[in-house]
Backbone as JSON, one array per atom type, in Angstrom:
{
  "sequence": "MERPLRTSANRRKALKTSAFLCGNRRLLSLLLWLLPLLSHAQAGEKMAVVEVIGPGKAPVATESLLKLCRKYQVPTTAVYRWQNHLIAYGKAANIQAFQKNLAAVYAGDEVKYYPAPFYKFDRHYCADKTTANQWDNIILTANLVKDPKQQQEYLNHHATQFQKWPEVAQGFCNASFQQLLVFRQGRQLMLVISIPHGASLDELNPKTSLNNPRVDDWNALMKQYQTGLPGTKPGEVWVFLKPVLTKQQVSVKR",
  "N": [[-27.1, 2.87, 17.08], [-25.55, 3.33, 20.18], [-24.58, 6.38, 21.75], [-21.34, 7.1, 23.03], [-20.71, 7.71, 26.49], [-19.77, 10.92, 27.62], [-16.84, 12.01, 29.27], [-16.36, 14.0, 32.25], [-14.38, 15.89, 31.74], [-14.37, 16.04, 28.97], [-16.91, 17.02, 28.63], [-16.74, 19.56, 29.78], [-14.93, 20.69, 28.0], [-16.43, 20.65, 25.65], [-18.47, 22.42, 26.33], [-17.02, 24.8, 26.59], [-16.17, 25.12, 23.96], [-18.64, 25.44, 22.68], [-19.48, 27.84, 23.87], [-17.51, 29.53, 22.9], [-18.07, 29.51, 20.15], [-20.65, 30.6, 20.1], [-20.14, 33.12, 21.17], [-18.61, 34.21, 19.22], [-20.06, 34.46, 16.93], [-20.62, 36.51, 15.15], [-18.1, 36.97, 14.06], [-17.65, 34.51, 12.8], [-19.68, 34.58, 10.91], [-18.81, 36.7, 9.36], [-16.43, 35.63, 8.33], [-17.45, 33.51, 6.8], [-18.82, 34.97, 4.91], [-16.71, 36.18, 3.65], [-15.33, 34.1, 2.42], [-16.09, 33.33, -0.34], [-15.08, 35.6, -1.64], [-12.36, 35.45, -1.08], [-11.66, 33.11, -2.4], [-11.88, 33.86, -5.01], [-10.07, 35.89, -5.27], [-7.98, 36.43, -7.01], [-9.15, 37.44, -9.27], [-9.43, 40.19, -9.02], [-6.92, 41.18, -8.54], [-3.97, 43.18, -8.98], [-1.65, 42.64, -11.47], [1.68, 41.82, -12.63], [4.62, 41.59, -14.76], [7.93, 40.36, -14.99], [10.94, 40.16, -16.81], [13.78, 38.36, -17.93], [16.3, 38.49, -20.28], [18.58, 36.66, -22.02], [21.88, 37.19, -23.49], [22.57, 35.53, -25.6], [21.61, 32.52, -27.4], [21.36, 30.57, -25.53], [19.59, 29.09, -22.77], [18.48, 31.08, -19.96], [19.8, 30.94, -16.67], [17.86, 29.54, -14.08], [17.74, 29.38, -11.25], [18.44, 31.6, -9.61], [16.35, 33.39, -10.07], [14.21, 31.87, -9.15], [14.85, 31.74, -6.42], [14.52, 34.43, -5.68], [11.81, 34.65, -6.13], [10.8, 32.95, -4.14], [11.61, 34.39, -1.9], [10.19, 36.78, -2.13], [7.57, 36.01, -2.19], [6.39, 35.19, -4.61], [4.84, 32.81, -6.55], [6.72, 29.94, -7.38], [5.86, 28.37, -9.41], [4.99, 30.17, -11.22], [6.97, 30.95, -12.89], [8.29, 31.17, -16.07], [9.58, 30.11, -19.31], [11.07, 30.74, -22.53], [13.22, 29.81, -24.96], [15.89, 32.0, -24.71], [14.56, 33.61, -22.96], [13.29, 34.43, -19.82], [10.75, 34.56, -17.49], [8.78, 35.99, -14.79], [5.6, 35.93, -13.34], [3.2, 37.61, -11.47], [1.64, 38.97, -8.47], [1.47, 42.5, -8.58], [2.72, 44.13, -6.61], [4.51, 42.36, -5.37], [6.12, 41.53, -7.53], [7.22, 44.0, -8.26], [8.73, 44.49, -6.0], [10.89, 42.67, -6.08], [12.0, 42.94, -8.62], [13.86, 44.94, -8.84], [16.2, 43.87, -7.95], [17.12, 42.27, -9.93], [18.82, 43.25, -11.95], [21.36, 43.29, -10.79], [21.65, 40.63, -10.05], [21.41, 39.28, -12.47], [23.57, 40.21, -14.11], [24.7, 41.54, -17.15], [22.65, 40.48, -18.6], [19.53, 41.37, -20.18], [16.99, 43.11, -18.52], [13.55, 43.36, -18.18], [10.64, 45.11, -17.27], [7.23, 44.79, -16.77], [4.86, 46.65, -15.73], [2.04, 46.95, -15.61], [-0.98, 45.83, -17.2], [-2.06, 46.94, -20.45], [-4.38, 46.22, -21.48], [-7.32, 44.58, -20.44], [-9.39, 41.87, -19.98], [-12.12, 40.53, -18.17], [-14.44, 38.5, -16.26], [-16.56, 40.18, -15.76], [-17.55, 41.24, -18.02], [-19.21, 39.36, -19.0], [-22.36, 37.6, -19.33], [-22.72, 35.52, -17.53], [-21.15, 35.88, -14.71], [-19.67, 34.35, -13.03], [-16.69, 33.09, -11.56], [-13.99, 30.76, -11.81], [-12.69, 28.74, -9.12], [-9.98, 28.07, -9.13], [-7.27, 28.85, -11.27], [-5.51, 28.26, -14.37], [-2.68, 29.66, -15.84], [-1.82, 30.71, -19.02], [0.87, 31.77, -20.91], [1.99, 33.89, -23.44], [4.16, 35.38, -25.92], [5.05, 38.07, -28.14], [6.11, 40.35, -30.74], [5.41, 43.8, -31.5], [5.06, 45.39, -34.71], [7.64, 47.41, -36.26], [6.94, 50.02, -37.0], [6.02, 53.03, -35.56], [3.56, 54.35, -35.87], [1.76, 52.32, -36.58], [1.97, 50.81, -34.28], [0.68, 52.48, -32.43], [-1.87, 52.46, -33.51], [-2.58, 49.84, -32.99], [-2.72, 49.86, -30.17], [-4.8, 51.71, -29.9], [-6.94, 50.31, -31.04], [-7.31, 48.3, -29.12], [-8.02, 49.84, -26.95], [-10.57, 50.63, -27.55], [-11.93, 48.33, -28.0], [-13.93, 46.92, -26.49], [-16.14, 48.49, -26.87], [-16.41, 48.83, -29.69], [-15.95, 46.33, -30.77], [-17.57, 44.24, -29.47], [-18.08, 41.57, -29.77], [-15.73, 40.18, -29.51], [-15.07, 40.09, -26.75], [-17.33, 38.66, -26.01], [-16.75, 36.24, -27.21], [-14.58, 35.43, -25.64], [-15.93, 35.06, -23.25], [-17.61, 32.92, -23.98], [-15.71, 30.95, -24.25], [-14.97, 30.4, -21.7], [-12.86, 31.85, -20.63], [-11.17, 33.2, -17.91], [-9.77, 35.47, -17.36], [-7.97, 37.86, -19.3], [-5.01, 39.31, -20.09], [-2.98, 41.87, -21.49], [0.27, 42.9, -21.73], [2.8, 45.41, -22.28], [6.08, 46.25, -23.23], [8.17, 48.39, -24.63], [8.49, 47.22, -27.87], [7.68, 44.7, -27.34], [5.19, 42.28, -26.49], [3.27, 40.79, -23.9], [1.09, 38.22, -23.35], [-1.39, 37.04, -21.27], [-3.41, 34.43, -20.61], [-6.0, 33.33, -18.7], [-7.47, 30.39, -17.6], [-9.99, 28.02, -16.46], [-8.78, 25.86, -13.9], [-7.18, 22.92, -14.94], [-8.49, 22.8, -17.36], [-8.34, 22.78, -21.01], [-6.58, 24.79, -23.22], [-6.49, 24.38, -25.95], [-8.91, 23.15, -26.43], [-10.73, 25.04, -25.51], [-10.23, 27.48, -26.87], [-11.2, 27.44, -29.64], [-13.9, 27.98, -29.2], [-14.15, 30.69, -28.99], [-14.58, 31.81, -31.49], [-16.68, 30.39, -32.5], [-19.59, 30.34, -34.32], [-19.27, 33.06, -34.44], [-18.11, 35.15, -36.26], [-16.9, 37.66, -36.2], [-14.81, 37.6, -34.43], [-12.84, 36.23, -35.84], [-12.4, 38.19, -37.77], [-11.33, 40.22, -36.19], [-8.95, 38.98, -35.3], [-7.63, 38.71, -37.74], [-7.24, 41.38, -38.37], [-5.52, 42.18, -36.3], [-3.21, 40.78, -36.9], [-1.7, 42.22, -38.73], [-0.3, 43.96, -37.21], [1.48, 42.6, -35.66], [4.46, 40.69, -35.02], [7.02, 38.13, -35.01], [9.3, 37.32, -32.31], [12.94, 37.69, -32.21], [14.45, 34.69, -33.16], [12.21, 33.18, -33.58], [10.4, 30.98, -35.8], [10.07, 31.23, -39.43], [7.19, 33.04, -40.25], [6.08, 32.52, -37.78], [4.51, 33.91, -34.96], [3.14, 34.5, -32.25], [4.5, 32.97, -29.4], [4.57, 30.28, -27.06], [5.34, 30.48, -23.65], [6.84, 28.23, -21.44], [6.13, 26.66, -18.3], [8.66, 26.64, -15.81], [8.74, 25.05, -13.54], [6.56, 22.42, -12.61], [3.27, 22.18, -11.24], [2.83, 20.65, -8.09], [1.29, 17.52, -7.71], [-1.44, 16.65, -5.69], [-2.23, 13.91, -3.83], [-5.18, 12.17, -2.98], [-6.35, 10.36, -0.31], [-8.5, 7.6, -0.25]],
  "CA": [[-25.86, 2.76, 17.85], [-25.57, 4.22, 21.33], [-23.48, 7.34, 21.83], [-20.54, 6.89, 24.23], [-20.86, 8.74, 27.5], [-18.63, 11.83, 27.72], [-16.26, 12.24, 30.59], [-16.58, 15.38, 32.69], [-13.4, 16.76, 31.06], [-14.86, 16.25, 27.61], [-18.11, 17.86, 28.71], [-16.28, 20.95, 30.0], [-14.32, 21.15, 26.75], [-17.51, 20.89, 24.7], [-19.15, 23.65, 26.74], [-16.16, 25.93, 26.23], [-16.23, 25.28, 22.49], [-19.95, 25.99, 22.35], [-19.49, 29.24, 24.29], [-16.66, 30.28, 21.98], [-18.77, 29.68, 18.88], [-21.75, 31.54, 20.28], [-19.6, 34.45, 21.41], [-17.92, 34.72, 18.02], [-20.95, 34.2, 15.81], [-20.44, 37.58, 14.16], [-16.83, 36.74, 13.38], [-17.83, 33.38, 11.89], [-20.52, 35.03, 9.79], [-17.97, 37.52, 8.5], [-15.52, 34.75, 7.61], [-18.22, 32.79, 5.79], [-19.12, 35.94, 3.86], [-15.48, 36.49, 2.94], [-14.76, 32.95, 1.74], [-16.18, 33.43, -1.79], [-14.2, 36.65, -2.12], [-10.98, 34.98, -1.01], [-11.43, 32.08, -3.41], [-11.8, 34.51, -6.31], [-9.31, 37.12, -5.08], [-7.11, 36.69, -8.14], [-9.86, 38.15, -10.33], [-9.28, 41.62, -8.87], [-5.56, 41.54, -8.18], [-3.12, 43.83, -9.96], [-0.6, 41.71, -11.83], [2.81, 42.38, -13.37], [5.55, 40.62, -15.34], [9.32, 40.75, -15.11], [11.56, 39.28, -17.8], [15.24, 38.37, -18.11], [16.63, 38.03, -21.63], [20.01, 36.39, -22.14], [22.5, 37.78, -24.69], [22.69, 34.54, -26.67], [20.48, 31.61, -27.55], [21.32, 29.62, -24.41], [18.6, 29.43, -21.73], [18.94, 31.82, -18.79], [19.75, 30.14, -15.45], [16.6, 29.81, -13.38], [17.77, 29.26, -9.8], [18.45, 32.92, -8.95], [14.99, 33.94, -10.16], [13.37, 31.08, -8.26], [15.15, 32.17, -5.05], [13.87, 35.72, -5.46], [10.38, 34.39, -6.04], [10.52, 32.42, -2.8], [11.83, 35.45, -0.92], [9.17, 37.83, -2.25], [6.24, 35.4, -2.22], [5.87, 34.96, -5.96], [4.87, 31.35, -6.72], [7.74, 29.46, -8.31], [5.16, 27.81, -10.56], [4.69, 31.28, -12.11], [8.18, 31.26, -13.65], [8.15, 30.58, -17.41], [10.71, 30.39, -20.2], [11.1, 30.41, -23.96], [14.59, 30.02, -25.42], [16.69, 32.78, -23.76], [13.65, 34.5, -22.22], [12.85, 33.89, -18.55], [9.85, 35.55, -16.9], [7.98, 35.69, -13.6], [4.3, 36.59, -13.39], [2.6, 37.56, -10.15], [1.05, 40.2, -7.94], [2.3, 43.64, -8.97], [3.54, 44.6, -5.49], [5.59, 41.4, -5.16], [7.03, 41.61, -8.68], [7.95, 45.27, -8.16], [9.68, 44.42, -4.88], [12.13, 41.95, -6.37], [12.56, 43.18, -9.95], [15.0, 45.85, -8.72], [17.39, 43.08, -7.66], [17.49, 41.42, -11.05], [19.94, 43.81, -12.71], [22.6, 42.86, -10.15], [21.71, 39.16, -10.07], [21.6, 38.85, -13.86], [24.45, 41.18, -14.78], [24.98, 41.15, -18.54], [21.39, 40.14, -19.25], [18.55, 42.45, -20.26], [15.87, 42.93, -17.6], [12.4, 44.17, -18.6], [9.58, 45.12, -16.27], [5.91, 45.09, -17.32], [4.2, 46.96, -14.46], [0.58, 46.87, -15.63], [-1.49, 45.56, -18.54], [-2.8, 48.02, -21.11], [-5.68, 45.64, -21.86], [-7.78, 43.58, -19.49], [-10.73, 41.26, -20.03], [-12.47, 39.62, -17.09], [-15.78, 37.94, -16.38], [-17.64, 41.14, -15.57], [-18.09, 41.51, -19.35], [-20.01, 38.21, -19.39], [-23.66, 37.45, -18.68], [-22.4, 34.68, -16.38], [-19.96, 36.5, -14.12], [-19.04, 33.4, -12.12], [-15.3, 32.78, -11.85], [-13.52, 29.48, -11.27], [-11.92, 28.86, -7.88], [-8.57, 27.96, -9.45], [-6.97, 29.14, -12.67], [-4.22, 27.99, -15.0], [-2.28, 30.8, -16.66], [-1.04, 30.43, -20.23], [1.56, 33.02, -21.24], [2.58, 33.96, -24.77], [4.83, 36.65, -26.2], [5.27, 38.43, -29.54], [6.52, 41.74, -30.92], [4.71, 44.68, -32.42], [5.87, 45.81, -35.84], [8.54, 48.52, -35.91], [6.34, 51.31, -37.33], [5.34, 53.62, -34.39], [2.17, 54.68, -36.18], [1.0, 51.08, -36.48], [1.93, 50.44, -32.86], [-0.35, 53.27, -31.8], [-3.15, 51.95, -34.01], [-2.83, 48.6, -32.24], [-3.16, 50.26, -28.83], [-6.11, 52.35, -30.03], [-7.94, 49.26, -31.27], [-7.58, 47.63, -27.86], [-8.66, 50.79, -26.05], [-11.99, 50.76, -27.92], [-12.43, 47.0, -28.41], [-15.16, 46.52, -25.81], [-17.25, 49.28, -27.43], [-16.55, 48.66, -31.14], [-15.85, 44.91, -31.1], [-18.04, 43.5, -28.29], [-18.11, 40.14, -30.06], [-14.48, 39.57, -29.06], [-15.26, 39.77, -25.34], [-18.32, 37.6, -25.93], [-16.04, 35.01, -27.53], [-13.82, 35.04, -24.45], [-16.92, 34.53, -22.3], [-18.04, 31.61, -24.46], [-14.61, 30.0, -24.07], [-14.7, 30.28, -20.26], [-11.67, 32.56, -20.2], [-11.4, 33.88, -16.65], [-9.11, 36.77, -17.48], [-7.0, 37.97, -20.38], [-4.24, 40.54, -19.92], [-1.91, 42.13, -22.45], [1.28, 43.83, -21.24], [3.7, 45.89, -23.32], [7.32, 46.94, -22.88], [8.77, 48.63, -25.94], [7.72, 46.54, -28.92], [7.31, 43.34, -26.94], [3.9, 42.05, -25.84], [3.06, 39.6, -23.08], [-0.33, 37.88, -23.29], [-1.69, 36.08, -20.21], [-4.77, 33.9, -20.71], [-6.32, 32.52, -17.52], [-8.58, 29.48, -17.85], [-10.24, 27.19, -15.27], [-7.74, 24.87, -13.62], [-7.41, 21.6, -15.53], [-9.07, 22.91, -18.7], [-7.38, 22.77, -22.11], [-6.72, 25.95, -24.1], [-6.76, 23.87, -27.3], [-10.34, 22.86, -26.52], [-11.53, 26.24, -25.23], [-10.0, 28.6, -27.78], [-12.11, 27.48, -30.8], [-15.21, 28.48, -28.83], [-14.18, 32.16, -29.1], [-15.05, 32.2, -32.81], [-17.78, 29.53, -32.91], [-20.76, 31.17, -34.66], [-18.88, 34.41, -34.04], [-17.08, 35.48, -37.26], [-16.21, 38.93, -35.93], [-13.55, 37.28, -33.76], [-11.89, 35.96, -36.92], [-12.08, 39.49, -38.38], [-10.43, 40.89, -35.25], [-7.64, 38.33, -35.34], [-7.0, 39.05, -39.02], [-6.82, 42.77, -38.27], [-4.38, 42.29, -35.39], [-2.01, 40.16, -37.48], [-0.88, 43.2, -39.45], [0.47, 44.74, -36.23], [2.29, 41.71, -34.84], [5.53, 39.92, -35.65], [7.67, 37.25, -34.07], [10.55, 37.72, -31.66], [14.14, 37.04, -32.75], [14.52, 33.27, -32.79], [11.01, 32.47, -34.02], [10.45, 30.41, -37.15], [9.39, 32.07, -40.43], [5.74, 33.02, -40.14], [5.67, 32.32, -36.39], [4.3, 35.19, -34.28], [3.02, 34.27, -30.82], [5.12, 31.74, -28.9], [4.18, 29.93, -25.7], [6.36, 30.28, -22.62], [6.51, 27.03, -20.69], [6.5, 26.72, -16.88], [9.94, 26.01, -15.43], [8.36, 24.01, -12.59], [5.16, 22.02, -12.71], [2.59, 22.15, -9.96], [2.84, 19.35, -7.45], [-0.01, 16.87, -7.64], [-1.8, 16.23, -4.34], [-3.0, 12.66, -3.85], [-6.25, 12.12, -1.99], [-6.6, 9.0, 0.15], [-9.92, 7.25, -0.22]],
  "C": [[-25.91, 3.78, 18.99], [-24.36, 5.15, 21.29], [-22.67, 7.07, 23.09], [-20.73, 8.04, 25.2], [-19.61, 9.6, 27.55], [-18.11, 11.87, 29.15], [-16.54, 13.69, 30.97], [-15.62, 16.34, 32.01], [-13.86, 17.07, 29.65], [-16.07, 17.18, 27.6], [-17.7, 19.33, 28.89], [-15.69, 21.53, 28.72], [-15.39, 21.49, 25.72], [-18.24, 22.18, 25.03], [-18.35, 24.88, 26.4], [-16.2, 26.2, 24.73], [-17.53, 25.92, 22.07], [-20.02, 27.47, 22.7], [-18.66, 30.09, 23.35], [-17.39, 30.56, 20.67], [-19.9, 30.67, 18.99], [-21.24, 32.97, 20.44], [-18.94, 35.06, 20.19], [-18.75, 34.48, 16.77], [-20.8, 35.25, 14.72], [-19.17, 37.39, 13.35], [-16.96, 35.6, 12.37], [-18.66, 33.78, 10.68], [-19.7, 35.86, 8.81], [-17.02, 36.66, 7.67], [-16.24, 33.98, 6.51], [-18.58, 33.7, 4.62], [-17.89, 36.22, 3.0], [-14.96, 35.34, 2.09], [-14.91, 33.01, 0.21], [-15.26, 34.49, -2.37], [-12.76, 36.19, -2.13], [-10.69, 33.97, -2.1], [-11.3, 32.68, -4.8], [-10.94, 35.77, -6.27], [-8.46, 37.46, -6.29], [-7.81, 37.48, -9.24], [-9.66, 39.66, -10.23], [-7.88, 42.08, -8.56], [-4.84, 42.24, -9.33], [-1.9, 42.95, -10.21], [0.49, 42.41, -12.63], [3.7, 41.24, -13.86], [6.95, 41.2, -15.29], [10.01, 39.71, -15.99], [13.07, 39.47, -17.81], [15.53, 37.77, -19.47], [18.14, 37.87, -21.73], [20.57, 36.93, -23.44], [22.61, 36.81, -25.86], [21.46, 33.68, -26.75], [20.34, 30.65, -26.37], [20.27, 30.05, -23.38], [19.24, 30.17, -20.55], [18.8, 30.92, -17.56], [18.55, 30.54, -14.61], [16.73, 29.96, -11.87], [17.73, 30.61, -9.09], [17.06, 33.54, -8.97], [14.05, 33.17, -9.23], [13.6, 31.47, -6.8], [14.48, 33.5, -4.73], [12.36, 35.55, -5.34], [10.01, 33.88, -4.66], [10.62, 33.52, -1.74], [10.69, 36.46, -0.93], [7.77, 37.28, -2.51], [5.59, 35.44, -3.6], [5.94, 33.46, -6.19], [5.93, 30.92, -7.75], [7.12, 28.79, -9.53], [4.77, 28.89, -11.57], [5.93, 31.78, -12.84], [8.13, 30.46, -14.96], [9.39, 30.91, -18.25], [10.37, 30.03, -21.65], [12.49, 30.79, -24.47], [15.4, 30.8, -24.36], [15.87, 33.8, -22.99], [13.16, 33.77, -20.97], [11.96, 34.93, -17.88], [9.25, 35.02, -15.6], [6.72, 36.54, -13.67], [3.65, 36.48, -12.01], [1.98, 38.88, -9.74], [2.01, 41.36, -8.16], [3.23, 44.09, -7.84], [4.73, 43.68, -5.26], [6.62, 41.44, -6.29], [7.86, 42.88, -8.61], [9.02, 45.2, -7.09], [10.98, 43.73, -5.27], [12.74, 42.26, -7.73], [13.77, 44.11, -9.9], [16.3, 45.1, -8.45], [17.94, 42.35, -8.88], [18.69, 41.93, -11.83], [21.28, 43.37, -12.13], [22.77, 41.35, -10.24], [22.02, 38.64, -11.47], [22.41, 39.91, -14.62], [24.81, 40.66, -16.17], [23.75, 40.73, -19.31], [20.47, 41.36, -19.28], [17.38, 42.12, -19.33], [14.76, 43.89, -18.02], [11.27, 44.0, -17.58], [8.28, 45.58, -16.93], [4.98, 45.39, -16.14], [2.69, 46.8, -14.45], [0.11, 46.57, -17.06], [-2.17, 46.78, -19.13], [-4.17, 47.54, -21.58], [-6.05, 44.57, -20.86], [-9.21, 43.16, -19.79], [-10.91, 40.45, -18.76], [-13.95, 39.3, -17.19], [-16.89, 38.96, -16.16], [-18.23, 41.58, -16.9], [-19.06, 40.41, -19.8], [-21.38, 38.24, -18.7], [-23.52, 36.59, -17.43], [-21.08, 35.16, -15.8], [-19.23, 35.58, -13.14], [-17.6, 33.13, -12.54], [-14.92, 31.46, -11.18], [-12.69, 29.71, -10.02], [-10.42, 28.86, -8.15], [-8.37, 28.17, -10.94], [-5.64, 28.54, -13.08], [-3.91, 29.17, -15.92], [-1.42, 30.33, -17.83], [-0.44, 31.75, -20.69], [2.23, 32.89, -22.6], [3.25, 35.31, -24.96], [5.02, 36.82, -27.7], [5.76, 39.87, -29.56], [5.48, 42.5, -31.72], [5.64, 45.01, -33.58], [6.65, 47.07, -35.47], [7.91, 49.9, -36.12], [5.59, 51.89, -36.11], [3.88, 53.95, -34.65], [1.29, 53.44, -36.07], [0.91, 50.58, -35.03], [0.81, 51.19, -32.15], [-1.74, 52.83, -32.25], [-3.55, 50.7, -33.24], [-3.36, 48.92, -30.85], [-4.55, 50.89, -28.87], [-7.22, 51.32, -30.23], [-8.3, 48.56, -29.95], [-8.3, 48.55, -26.88], [-10.17, 50.89, -26.32], [-12.63, 49.41, -28.26], [-13.77, 46.66, -27.78], [-16.37, 47.28, -26.36], [-17.49, 48.93, -28.91], [-16.53, 47.19, -31.6], [-16.34, 44.07, -29.92], [-18.07, 41.98, -28.5], [-16.83, 39.43, -29.58], [-14.59, 39.17, -27.59], [-16.28, 38.65, -25.18], [-17.7, 36.25, -26.26], [-15.22, 34.5, -26.35], [-14.75, 34.45, -23.38], [-17.33, 33.12, -22.69], [-16.98, 30.53, -24.23], [-14.22, 29.8, -22.61], [-13.38, 30.89, -19.85], [-12.02, 33.31, -18.92], [-10.86, 35.3, -16.68], [-8.16, 36.71, -18.66], [-6.33, 39.33, -20.26], [-3.21, 40.65, -21.03], [-1.01, 43.22, -21.88], [2.16, 44.26, -22.42], [4.92, 46.56, -22.69], [8.1, 47.11, -24.17], [7.89, 48.01, -27.02], [7.16, 45.21, -28.44], [5.99, 43.29, -26.18], [3.96, 40.77, -25.01], [1.55, 39.39, -22.95], [-0.52, 36.79, -22.24], [-3.16, 35.7, -20.32], [-5.0, 33.0, -19.51], [-7.58, 31.71, -17.8], [-8.82, 28.65, -16.59], [-9.18, 26.1, -15.14], [-8.12, 23.51, -14.21], [-8.02, 21.63, -16.9], [-7.96, 22.96, -19.75], [-7.62, 23.98, -23.0], [-7.04, 25.51, -25.52], [-8.24, 23.57, -27.49], [-11.19, 24.11, -26.34], [-11.43, 27.29, -26.32], [-10.92, 28.6, -29.01], [-13.5, 28.02, -30.48], [-15.3, 30.0, -28.94], [-14.79, 32.6, -30.43], [-16.19, 31.34, -33.32], [-19.05, 30.36, -33.1], [-20.52, 32.64, -34.33], [-17.78, 34.91, -34.99], [-16.34, 36.78, -37.01], [-14.9, 38.69, -35.18], [-12.47, 36.97, -34.78], [-11.46, 37.26, -37.6], [-11.1, 40.26, -37.49], [-9.03, 40.3, -35.32], [-6.9, 38.65, -36.63], [-6.49, 40.48, -39.01], [-5.57, 42.9, -37.41], [-3.09, 41.72, -35.98], [-1.11, 41.16, -38.18], [-0.01, 44.04, -38.51], [1.49, 43.91, -35.46], [3.35, 40.99, -35.67], [6.24, 39.1, -34.58], [8.92, 37.86, -33.44], [11.74, 37.13, -32.41], [14.22, 35.6, -32.24], [13.28, 32.49, -33.16], [11.21, 31.95, -35.44], [9.78, 31.35, -38.14], [7.87, 31.91, -40.33], [5.21, 32.81, -38.73], [5.58, 33.67, -35.67], [4.26, 34.96, -32.76], [3.68, 32.95, -30.44], [4.71, 31.54, -27.45], [5.41, 29.84, -24.81], [5.92, 29.11, -21.76], [6.93, 27.18, -19.23], [7.83, 26.01, -16.62], [9.68, 24.85, -14.48], [6.9, 23.67, -12.8], [4.57, 21.97, -11.32], [2.62, 20.74, -9.39], [1.42, 18.79, -7.37], [-0.26, 16.39, -6.2], [-2.67, 14.99, -4.43], [-4.0, 12.68, -2.71], [-6.48, 10.67, -1.61], [-8.09, 8.75, 0.24], [-10.16, 6.08, 0.73]]
}
């Protein structure tokens, strides 16, 4: 097929574009170098959680929290709930910026701020350090037992887990977990498990203990330190918080 002849205007435009690209080759090289870092930026970001707890069993109204999220650039898809618990999870700087407004907005409700995780797993503990471009975050919550001594034992175990229980991190690697954070405020724990976008936690989680019995030993040890929140069923400990909004699906025309 023959190429159509360019008009003189098109030729001038093409020459300008070519000159721009040549003159900015260093800038383009820098951008191309940065692209992998930008796509995996969440792996190194500092994250935080803020929580609103209603006085009764009724769900906490979501609209005020969603408005604050929009104002302070926290994704509205990162707002989760369980019964009378409503939380937002996002970049620490953004969460810190709007959490101070919550006491006034949610007068009469309890507001809790989880500024930083006390435990963090990420892919640098894995032989394959590759991270997925997009993650789905699964958030769970539970309480520690009331005994302060046992609470401290729980924290100590996590502080030395990578040295004394390396099989646990290896299990997370085997399950393709991208990141796992544990936050604490008082007795309450927030667990954030990040997995590749579109993957299923039900399918990935069994891989943590496959041919890896030390993970089962760790889980059995941790059970003695954990208990359910008020409102959980007998014997129920960790509960899943569900997203208030679902991510919009983008259709691709073919």
